[in-house]
Amino acid sequence: MKKRILALLLCLGLLPLGGCAAMLERGHVSSADHVDYAVEDDDESILRAESYAGLVNSILYMVDGHRGGGTIRLYHYAGDVEADLAAAREAVLQTPVGAYAVGTLELDSTRILTYYEVKLTIRYTRTAREVEDIPDVMGLTGVRQELNRLVSERRRSVTFLASYFTGDKSLVEQLFRLACQGVPELFRHHQLSASGDGTGISVALYPETGARRIIEVKLNLPFGTDGEEQSYAEQLEVASSALLEEHPPAGEGYTVEELAALVRTTAVTWEEEGSDLALDALSGAGASDFGLLMAMEHLCRQCGIGVEPVDGGQGLWLIVNTPQGSRHLLPQSLRPVPPPEDGEERSEPEFRLYTDRELTELGYEWATSLYPVCLDTGTGG
């Protein structure tokens, strides 16, 4: 973490204000190429600065060292000291570490002959170790990796520093739901993801906006124990393995269509308010769309077929890998066919996968930037 803050200080202090320090630019600040703050008399608790940028960097230096206070001496300062102190305080509290770890930041100035002496008092809400242990991630991919790790390792919380990520709390919650839905065996996590209203998950961003923030996610898992989830995962593994062994593929490996047919046949019945458990769908106990999709996703993963859930405007569905490329698989293709009436023949539904264009034409909506592109390659599918 110290390396991150030092890099930020260099970015703010050593470059001209037209670059990284633009956010700190003031009308009276010179953009001269020199270090704009320094240690006074070999005492790291006393810093010297001559500009607004130097003032801010000096405060950040204190925060980086997790110091409880210190002194900044402003020499040849041409600005409005009191106004700049208020602006500098706000600027520091809007940095990731400032927003995350600083509880109170007090700045008091006194005029002493040729300079202003600013006394700092800093109180923290986090320990230095907590801040130093925060990992760095880059962009949307890095955020998703941390959330996937949170879910797959069954942890209760995660904190990380994300750069080049401008999403809000709702996006983090959506990415968390996708992480839960990407692990079919974690049925307790699905109860969190199914609510869609953030129940059971607490997301905090430090600061709220910007492209570089600390993200903190805490989970309040529903009833049950980790042992229950482990037992469920083992039962699901046994049931799926037995099902695949009983129904081998026609060729060298299973196709998406074969696995979908297997889910339809095995689930027996479909109910809108049926079970959300993949195990029930693969054990003939009937299921909801969610349960059917989790069953299909689990079988795809068992068979080495790339698959990931899509949380769209019309609900949940899957994107699966096929020889023709990525394709959308809707839950309708997994629903068991109702028993025929007397004298009628049982008819299997037409199996259908969709490209992005085809699904859009049907009125479906989803955040395309979060998912693989399903292009029409002209080879069918």
Tab-separated table of C-alpha atoms in Angstrom:
chain	number	residue	atom	x	y	z
A	1	MET	CA	0.000	0.000	0.000
A	2	LYS	CA	2.866	2.381	0.742
A	3	LYS	CA	4.143	1.908	-2.788
A	4	ARG	CA	0.710	2.816	-4.139
A	5	ILE	CA	0.514	6.024	-2.147
A	6	LEU	CA	4.089	6.998	-2.945
A	7	ALA	CA	3.319	6.489	-6.618
A	8	LEU	CA	0.311	8.754	-6.214
A	9	LEU	CA	2.422	11.376	-4.466
A	10	LEU	CA	4.951	11.317	-7.278
A	11	CYS	CA	2.148	11.598	-9.791
A	12	LEU	CA	0.711	14.592	-7.964
A	13	GLY	CA	3.950	16.263	-7.015
A	14	LEU	CA	6.520	15.705	-9.737
A	15	LEU	CA	4.442	16.107	-12.899
A	16	PRO	CA	3.208	19.421	-14.309
A	17	LEU	CA	-0.321	20.279	-13.256
A	18	GLY	CA	-1.619	19.555	-16.748
A	19	GLY	CA	-1.180	15.829	-15.975
A	20	CYS	CA	-2.013	13.791	-12.873
A	21	ALA	CA	-2.164	16.852	-10.628
A	22	ALA	CA	-4.857	18.536	-12.683
A	23	MET	CA	-7.447	17.743	-10.053
A	24	LEU	CA	-5.439	19.797	-7.556
A	25	GLU	CA	-4.874	22.771	-9.830
A	26	ARG	CA	-5.490	26.186	-8.321
A	27	GLY	CA	-5.343	29.546	-10.084
A	28	HIS	CA	-2.264	30.702	-8.157
A	29	VAL	CA	-0.283	27.439	-8.337
A	30	SER	CA	2.925	27.325	-10.320
A	31	SER	CA	3.572	24.248	-12.466
A	32	ALA	CA	7.318	24.391	-11.970
A	33	ASP	CA	9.086	21.051	-12.254
A	34	HIS	CA	10.363	20.465	-8.731
A	35	VAL	CA	9.305	18.556	-5.647
A	36	ASP	CA	6.593	20.680	-4.037
A	37	TYR	CA	7.072	19.493	-0.445
A	38	ALA	CA	10.064	18.399	1.642
A	39	VAL	CA	11.034	17.190	5.107
A	40	GLU	CA	12.228	19.984	7.395
A	41	ASP	CA	15.351	19.509	9.527
A	42	ASP	CA	15.368	15.711	8.994
A	43	ASP	CA	12.175	15.509	11.035
A	44	GLU	CA	9.479	13.588	9.111
A	45	SER	CA	6.788	15.083	11.318
A	46	ILE	CA	7.573	18.545	9.917
A	47	LEU	CA	7.144	19.195	6.194
A	48	ARG	CA	7.762	22.288	4.068
A	49	ALA	CA	5.553	23.294	1.122
A	50	GLU	CA	5.095	26.352	-1.081
A	51	SER	CA	1.980	25.555	-3.138
A	52	TYR	CA	-1.498	24.110	-2.861
A	53	ALA	CA	-0.344	20.873	-4.501
A	54	GLY	CA	2.510	20.715	-2.015
A	55	LEU	CA	0.038	21.212	0.838
A	56	VAL	CA	-2.145	18.329	-0.356
A	57	ASN	CA	0.843	16.060	-0.953
A	58	SER	CA	2.160	16.841	2.511
A	59	ILE	CA	-1.114	15.760	4.092
A	60	LEU	CA	-1.124	12.605	1.958
A	61	TYR	CA	2.411	11.915	3.150
A	62	MET	CA	1.172	11.975	6.749
A	63	VAL	CA	-1.814	9.755	5.917
A	64	ASP	CA	0.417	7.315	4.035
A	65	GLY	CA	2.588	6.940	7.116
A	66	HIS	CA	-0.510	6.471	9.284
A	67	ARG	CA	0.760	9.305	11.469
A	68	GLY	CA	-1.511	10.790	14.090
A	69	GLY	CA	-0.392	14.284	13.280
A	70	GLY	CA	2.415	16.579	12.221
A	71	THR	CA	3.301	20.046	11.027
A	72	ILE	CA	3.362	21.646	7.575
A	73	ARG	CA	5.191	24.933	7.112
A	74	LEU	CA	3.955	26.974	4.163
A	75	TYR	CA	6.649	29.290	2.793
A	76	HIS	CA	6.078	32.004	0.155
A	77	TYR	CA	2.429	30.989	0.033
A	78	ALA	CA	0.394	33.273	-2.233
A	79	GLY	CA	-3.022	31.694	-1.801
A	80	ASP	CA	-5.825	32.009	0.715
A	81	VAL	CA	-4.502	29.691	3.407
A	82	GLU	CA	-7.772	29.045	5.239
A	83	ALA	CA	-9.719	28.374	2.041
A	84	ASP	CA	-6.950	26.147	0.715
A	85	LEU	CA	-6.769	24.183	3.967
A	86	ALA	CA	-10.485	23.387	3.675
A	87	ALA	CA	-10.073	22.390	0.013
A	88	ALA	CA	-6.982	20.288	0.759
A	89	ARG	CA	-8.753	18.484	3.579
A	90	GLU	CA	-11.625	17.603	1.245
A	91	ALA	CA	-9.217	16.503	-1.500
A	92	VAL	CA	-7.405	14.116	0.850
A	93	LEU	CA	-10.652	12.696	2.227
A	94	GLN	CA	-11.719	11.963	-1.360
A	95	THR	CA	-8.668	9.793	-2.064
A	96	PRO	CA	-9.224	6.035	-1.641
A	97	VAL	CA	-7.148	5.705	1.542
A	98	GLY	CA	-8.398	9.003	2.926
A	99	ALA	CA	-12.036	8.012	2.452
A	100	TYR	CA	-11.455	4.475	3.744
A	101	ALA	CA	-9.120	4.955	6.693
A	102	VAL	CA	-9.344	8.547	7.960
A	103	GLY	CA	-12.020	9.305	10.524
A	104	THR	CA	-11.190	12.922	11.344
A	105	LEU	CA	-8.656	15.315	9.841
A	106	GLU	CA	-8.117	18.628	11.647
A	107	LEU	CA	-5.957	21.450	10.231
A	108	ASP	CA	-5.123	24.561	12.237
A	109	SER	CA	-2.892	27.326	10.859
A	110	THR	CA	-0.829	30.013	12.586
A	111	ARG	CA	1.100	32.859	10.977
A	112	ILE	CA	4.760	32.834	12.134
A	113	LEU	CA	6.851	35.661	10.686
A	114	THR	CA	7.702	34.486	7.140
A	115	TYR	CA	5.568	31.337	6.946
A	116	TYR	CA	2.325	29.694	7.998
A	117	GLU	CA	2.504	26.731	10.375
A	118	VAL	CA	-0.256	24.158	9.908
A	119	LYS	CA	-0.867	21.645	12.692
A	120	LEU	CA	-2.418	18.328	11.641
A	121	THR	CA	-4.403	15.989	13.870
A	122	ILE	CA	-5.482	12.732	12.231
A	123	ARG	CA	-7.616	9.954	13.679
A	124	TYR	CA	-8.078	6.695	11.788
A	125	THR	CA	-10.909	4.198	11.501
A	126	ARG	CA	-8.594	1.434	10.196
A	127	THR	CA	-5.248	0.125	11.357
A	128	ALA	CA	-2.103	0.576	9.308
A	129	ARG	CA	-2.014	-3.195	8.748
A	130	GLU	CA	-5.551	-3.214	7.378
A	131	VAL	CA	-4.600	-0.593	4.810
A	132	GLU	CA	-1.306	-2.229	3.842
A	133	ASP	CA	-3.023	-5.591	3.252
A	134	ILE	CA	-5.433	-4.242	0.625
A	135	PRO	CA	-4.627	-5.781	-2.800
A	136	ASP	CA	-4.674	-3.842	-6.084
A	137	VAL	CA	-6.888	-4.861	-9.006
A	138	MET	CA	-7.337	-3.336	-12.447
A	139	GLY	CA	-10.631	-2.590	-14.139
A	140	LEU	CA	-13.825	-4.595	-14.416
A	141	THR	CA	-11.918	-7.856	-14.853
A	142	GLY	CA	-10.032	-7.392	-11.596
A	143	VAL	CA	-13.232	-6.567	-9.695
A	144	ARG	CA	-14.945	-9.690	-11.025
A	145	GLN	CA	-11.961	-11.843	-10.096
A	146	GLU	CA	-12.065	-10.616	-6.497
A	147	LEU	CA	-15.809	-11.219	-6.241
A	148	ASN	CA	-15.460	-14.667	-7.807
A	149	ARG	CA	-12.786	-15.454	-5.219
A	150	LEU	CA	-15.037	-14.176	-2.437
A	151	VAL	CA	-17.747	-16.613	-3.512
A	152	SER	CA	-15.668	-19.656	-4.500
A	153	GLU	CA	-13.602	-19.506	-1.299
A	154	ARG	CA	-16.786	-18.960	0.754
A	155	ARG	CA	-15.416	-15.939	2.522
A	156	ARG	CA	-17.536	-13.455	4.458
A	157	SER	CA	-15.886	-10.262	3.200
A	158	VAL	CA	-13.357	-8.832	0.764
A	159	THR	CA	-11.636	-5.452	0.418
A	160	PHE	CA	-9.561	-4.333	-2.572
A	161	LEU	CA	-8.348	-1.209	-4.362
A	162	ALA	CA	-9.788	-1.002	-7.890
A	163	SER	CA	-8.261	1.276	-10.518
A	164	TYR	CA	-10.007	2.135	-13.801
A	165	PHE	CA	-13.379	1.050	-12.422
A	166	THR	CA	-16.209	3.601	-12.386
A	167	GLY	CA	-19.124	1.315	-11.510
A	168	ASP	CA	-21.488	2.013	-8.621
A	169	LYS	CA	-22.818	-0.160	-5.794
A	170	SER	CA	-25.543	-1.660	-7.968
A	171	LEU	CA	-22.969	-2.874	-10.491
A	172	VAL	CA	-20.879	-4.464	-7.733
A	173	GLU	CA	-24.020	-6.191	-6.438
A	174	GLN	CA	-24.811	-7.411	-9.966
A	175	LEU	CA	-21.287	-8.777	-10.377
A	176	PHE	CA	-21.643	-10.503	-7.017
A	177	ARG	CA	-24.888	-12.154	-8.147
A	178	LEU	CA	-23.167	-13.382	-11.302
A	179	ALA	CA	-20.337	-14.797	-9.192
A	180	CYS	CA	-22.873	-16.694	-7.067
A	181	GLN	CA	-24.768	-17.949	-10.104
A	182	GLY	CA	-21.484	-19.113	-11.607
A	183	VAL	CA	-21.070	-21.721	-8.823
A	184	PRO	CA	-24.181	-23.956	-9.002
A	185	GLU	CA	-23.238	-25.978	-5.923
A	186	LEU	CA	-23.318	-22.994	-3.539
A	187	PHE	CA	-27.057	-22.985	-2.878
A	188	ARG	CA	-26.873	-20.665	0.155
A	189	HIS	CA	-25.132	-18.013	-1.920
A	190	HIS	CA	-27.940	-18.293	-4.479
A	191	GLN	CA	-30.386	-17.147	-1.826
A	192	LEU	CA	-28.395	-13.922	-1.608
A	193	SER	CA	-28.195	-13.513	-5.371
A	194	ALA	CA	-31.846	-14.305	-6.035
A	195	SER	CA	-33.175	-11.385	-3.986
A	196	GLY	CA	-31.778	-8.799	-6.410
A	197	ASP	CA	-32.235	-6.050	-3.821
A	198	GLY	CA	-28.894	-6.221	-2.071
A	199	THR	CA	-30.293	-8.133	0.911
A	200	GLY	CA	-27.519	-9.956	2.707
A	201	ILE	CA	-24.736	-8.052	0.943
A	202	SER	CA	-23.190	-4.767	2.032
A	203	VAL	CA	-21.136	-2.805	-0.516
A	204	ALA	CA	-19.136	0.307	0.337
A	205	LEU	CA	-17.052	2.415	-2.065
A	206	TYR	CA	-14.283	4.728	-0.856
A	207	PRO	CA	-14.844	7.313	-2.256
A	208	GLU	CA	-18.314	6.889	-3.756
A	209	THR	CA	-17.271	8.093	-7.221
A	210	GLY	CA	-14.119	8.131	-9.303
A	211	ALA	CA	-11.949	5.726	-11.272
A	212	ARG	CA	-9.778	4.650	-8.324
A	213	ARG	CA	-11.536	3.450	-5.180
A	214	ILE	CA	-11.360	0.963	-2.357
A	215	ILE	CA	-14.269	-1.484	-2.556
A	216	GLU	CA	-15.455	-3.317	0.548
A	217	VAL	CA	-17.984	-6.159	0.290
A	218	LYS	CA	-19.448	-7.921	3.323
A	219	LEU	CA	-21.856	-10.867	3.268
A	220	ASN	CA	-24.515	-11.882	5.742
A	221	LEU	CA	-25.210	-15.417	4.572
A	222	PRO	CA	-28.702	-16.847	5.195
A	223	PHE	CA	-29.470	-19.626	7.640
A	224	GLY	CA	-27.388	-22.772	7.595
A	225	THR	CA	-23.762	-23.724	7.967
A	226	ASP	CA	-20.813	-24.181	5.658
A	227	GLY	CA	-21.143	-27.915	6.283
A	228	GLU	CA	-24.588	-27.908	4.678
A	229	GLU	CA	-23.241	-26.316	1.536
A	230	GLN	CA	-20.352	-28.769	1.394
A	231	SER	CA	-22.751	-31.700	1.807
A	232	TYR	CA	-24.991	-30.318	-0.937
A	233	ALA	CA	-22.036	-29.889	-3.286
A	234	GLU	CA	-21.032	-33.521	-2.748
A	235	GLN	CA	-24.582	-34.749	-3.397
A	236	LEU	CA	-24.788	-32.687	-6.582
A	237	GLU	CA	-21.479	-34.123	-7.771
A	238	VAL	CA	-22.673	-37.702	-7.177
A	239	ALA	CA	-26.031	-37.114	-8.887
A	240	SER	CA	-24.548	-35.445	-11.967
A	241	SER	CA	-21.795	-38.049	-12.360
A	242	ALA	CA	-24.320	-40.884	-12.166
A	243	LEU	CA	-26.582	-39.163	-14.688
A	244	LEU	CA	-23.774	-38.622	-17.202
A	245	GLU	CA	-22.570	-42.187	-16.794
A	246	GLU	CA	-26.072	-43.488	-17.426
A	247	HIS	CA	-26.493	-41.327	-20.530
A	248	PRO	CA	-23.213	-41.240	-22.503
A	249	PRO	CA	-22.798	-38.803	-25.411
A	250	ALA	CA	-23.504	-39.829	-28.998
A	251	GLY	CA	-20.045	-38.682	-30.065
A	252	GLU	CA	-16.710	-38.110	-28.370
A	253	GLY	CA	-18.148	-35.465	-26.051
A	254	TYR	CA	-21.465	-34.030	-25.020
A	255	THR	CA	-23.082	-31.264	-27.021
A	256	VAL	CA	-25.065	-28.428	-25.452
A	257	GLU	CA	-28.218	-29.839	-27.023
A	258	GLU	CA	-27.612	-33.271	-25.477
A	259	LEU	CA	-27.143	-31.804	-22.005
A	260	ALA	CA	-30.248	-29.636	-22.376
A	261	ALA	CA	-32.281	-32.704	-23.336
A	262	LEU	CA	-30.863	-34.513	-20.323
A	263	VAL	CA	-31.994	-31.710	-17.992
A	264	ARG	CA	-35.491	-31.647	-19.539
A	265	THR	CA	-35.912	-35.387	-19.184
A	266	THR	CA	-34.472	-35.684	-15.688
A	267	ALA	CA	-36.286	-32.757	-14.094
A	268	VAL	CA	-39.640	-34.340	-15.067
A	269	THR	CA	-41.717	-31.283	-14.126
A	270	TRP	CA	-41.351	-27.506	-14.273
A	271	GLU	CA	-43.085	-25.012	-12.011
A	272	GLU	CA	-42.673	-21.258	-11.966
A	273	GLU	CA	-42.339	-21.381	-8.177
A	274	GLY	CA	-40.565	-24.738	-8.141
A	275	SER	CA	-37.258	-25.635	-6.508
A	276	ASP	CA	-34.231	-23.430	-7.216
A	277	LEU	CA	-31.831	-26.303	-6.503
A	278	ALA	CA	-29.851	-27.939	-9.295
A	279	LEU	CA	-29.864	-31.168	-7.285
A	280	ASP	CA	-33.661	-31.327	-7.389
A	281	ALA	CA	-33.658	-30.798	-11.147
A	282	LEU	CA	-31.134	-33.630	-11.624
A	283	SER	CA	-32.976	-35.933	-9.210
A	284	GLY	CA	-36.415	-35.819	-10.826
A	285	ALA	CA	-37.966	-33.592	-8.163
A	286	GLY	CA	-38.936	-30.810	-10.551
A	287	ALA	CA	-37.538	-27.294	-10.611
A	288	SER	CA	-37.998	-23.627	-11.431
A	289	ASP	CA	-36.182	-21.892	-14.269
A	290	PHE	CA	-33.396	-21.005	-11.837
A	291	GLY	CA	-33.012	-24.629	-10.758
A	292	LEU	CA	-32.965	-25.821	-14.382
A	293	LEU	CA	-30.332	-23.250	-15.329
A	294	MET	CA	-28.138	-24.180	-12.357
A	295	ALA	CA	-28.440	-27.851	-13.302
A	296	MET	CA	-27.504	-27.116	-16.915
A	297	GLU	CA	-24.589	-24.921	-15.860
A	298	HIS	CA	-23.286	-27.637	-13.540
A	299	LEU	CA	-23.458	-30.293	-16.278
A	300	CYS	CA	-21.692	-27.999	-18.740
A	301	ARG	CA	-18.866	-27.439	-16.275
A	302	GLN	CA	-18.666	-31.179	-15.603
A	303	CYS	CA	-18.301	-31.800	-19.322
A	304	GLY	CA	-15.801	-29.036	-20.029
A	305	ILE	CA	-18.233	-26.801	-21.920
A	306	GLY	CA	-17.717	-23.076	-21.324
A	307	VAL	CA	-20.760	-21.513	-19.680
A	308	GLU	CA	-21.679	-18.424	-17.694
A	309	PRO	CA	-24.934	-16.959	-16.372
A	310	VAL	CA	-26.476	-13.794	-17.801
A	311	ASP	CA	-28.412	-11.486	-15.465
A	312	GLY	CA	-30.600	-9.653	-17.951
A	313	GLY	CA	-33.709	-7.532	-18.012
A	314	GLN	CA	-35.891	-10.607	-18.623
A	315	GLY	CA	-34.335	-12.677	-15.846
A	316	LEU	CA	-31.554	-15.256	-15.867
A	317	TRP	CA	-30.247	-17.317	-18.771
A	318	LEU	CA	-26.925	-18.807	-19.903
A	319	ILE	CA	-24.263	-18.186	-22.516
A	320	VAL	CA	-22.687	-21.454	-23.655
A	321	ASN	CA	-19.760	-22.292	-25.912
A	322	THR	CA	-20.555	-24.159	-29.112
A	323	PRO	CA	-18.533	-25.088	-32.220
A	324	GLN	CA	-20.137	-22.031	-33.860
A	325	GLY	CA	-19.082	-19.697	-31.013
A	326	SER	CA	-20.827	-18.368	-27.910
A	327	ARG	CA	-24.621	-18.642	-27.902
A	328	HIS	CA	-27.491	-17.671	-25.604
A	329	LEU	CA	-29.467	-20.517	-23.993
A	330	LEU	CA	-32.850	-19.509	-22.570
A	331	PRO	CA	-34.527	-21.425	-19.720
A	332	GLN	CA	-37.449	-22.294	-22.017
A	333	SER	CA	-35.162	-24.811	-23.750
A	334	LEU	CA	-34.679	-26.626	-20.441
A	335	ARG	CA	-38.284	-26.920	-19.305
A	336	PRO	CA	-39.699	-30.452	-19.294
A	337	VAL	CA	-42.542	-31.109	-21.718
A	338	PRO	CA	-45.913	-31.562	-19.934
A	339	PRO	CA	-47.440	-35.053	-20.200
A	340	PRO	CA	-49.689	-35.353	-23.292
A	341	GLU	CA	-53.452	-35.517	-22.997
A	342	ASP	CA	-55.183	-38.824	-23.712
A	343	GLY	CA	-54.633	-39.842	-27.293
A	344	GLU	CA	-52.022	-37.174	-27.970
A	345	GLU	CA	-48.383	-37.831	-28.816
A	346	ARG	CA	-45.630	-36.367	-26.708
A	347	SER	CA	-43.735	-33.747	-28.729
A	348	GLU	CA	-40.267	-32.448	-27.877
A	349	PRO	CA	-39.768	-28.677	-28.160
A	350	GLU	CA	-37.478	-27.248	-30.802
A	351	PHE	CA	-34.058	-26.690	-29.282
A	352	ARG	CA	-32.774	-23.211	-30.044
A	353	LEU	CA	-29.661	-21.171	-29.284
A	354	TYR	CA	-29.430	-17.463	-30.087
A	355	THR	CA	-26.899	-14.920	-31.264
A	356	ASP	CA	-26.854	-11.414	-29.781
A	357	ARG	CA	-28.731	-10.047	-32.774
A	358	GLU	CA	-31.424	-12.723	-32.632
A	359	LEU	CA	-31.994	-12.276	-28.913
A	360	THR	CA	-32.118	-8.494	-29.242
A	361	GLU	CA	-34.760	-8.831	-31.949
A	362	LEU	CA	-36.858	-10.791	-29.430
A	363	GLY	CA	-36.711	-7.814	-27.065
A	364	TYR	CA	-34.152	-9.153	-24.614
A	365	GLU	CA	-31.823	-6.723	-22.855
A	366	TRP	CA	-28.569	-7.300	-20.987
A	367	ALA	CA	-25.329	-5.463	-20.173
A	368	THR	CA	-23.383	-6.619	-23.212
A	369	SER	CA	-20.063	-5.345	-21.836
A	370	LEU	CA	-20.183	-7.960	-19.063
A	371	TYR	CA	-20.546	-11.007	-21.289
A	372	PRO	CA	-19.000	-12.792	-24.274
A	373	VAL	CA	-20.176	-11.624	-27.690
A	374	CYS	CA	-22.447	-14.083	-29.490
A	375	LEU	CA	-21.847	-13.351	-33.160
A	376	ASP	CA	-23.583	-14.801	-36.172
A	377	THR	CA	-20.771	-16.628	-37.963
A	378	GLY	CA	-22.970	-17.711	-40.832
A	379	THR	CA	-22.530	-21.391	-39.977
A	380	GLY	CA	-25.802	-21.895	-38.194
A	381	GLY	CA	-26.497	-22.569	-34.512
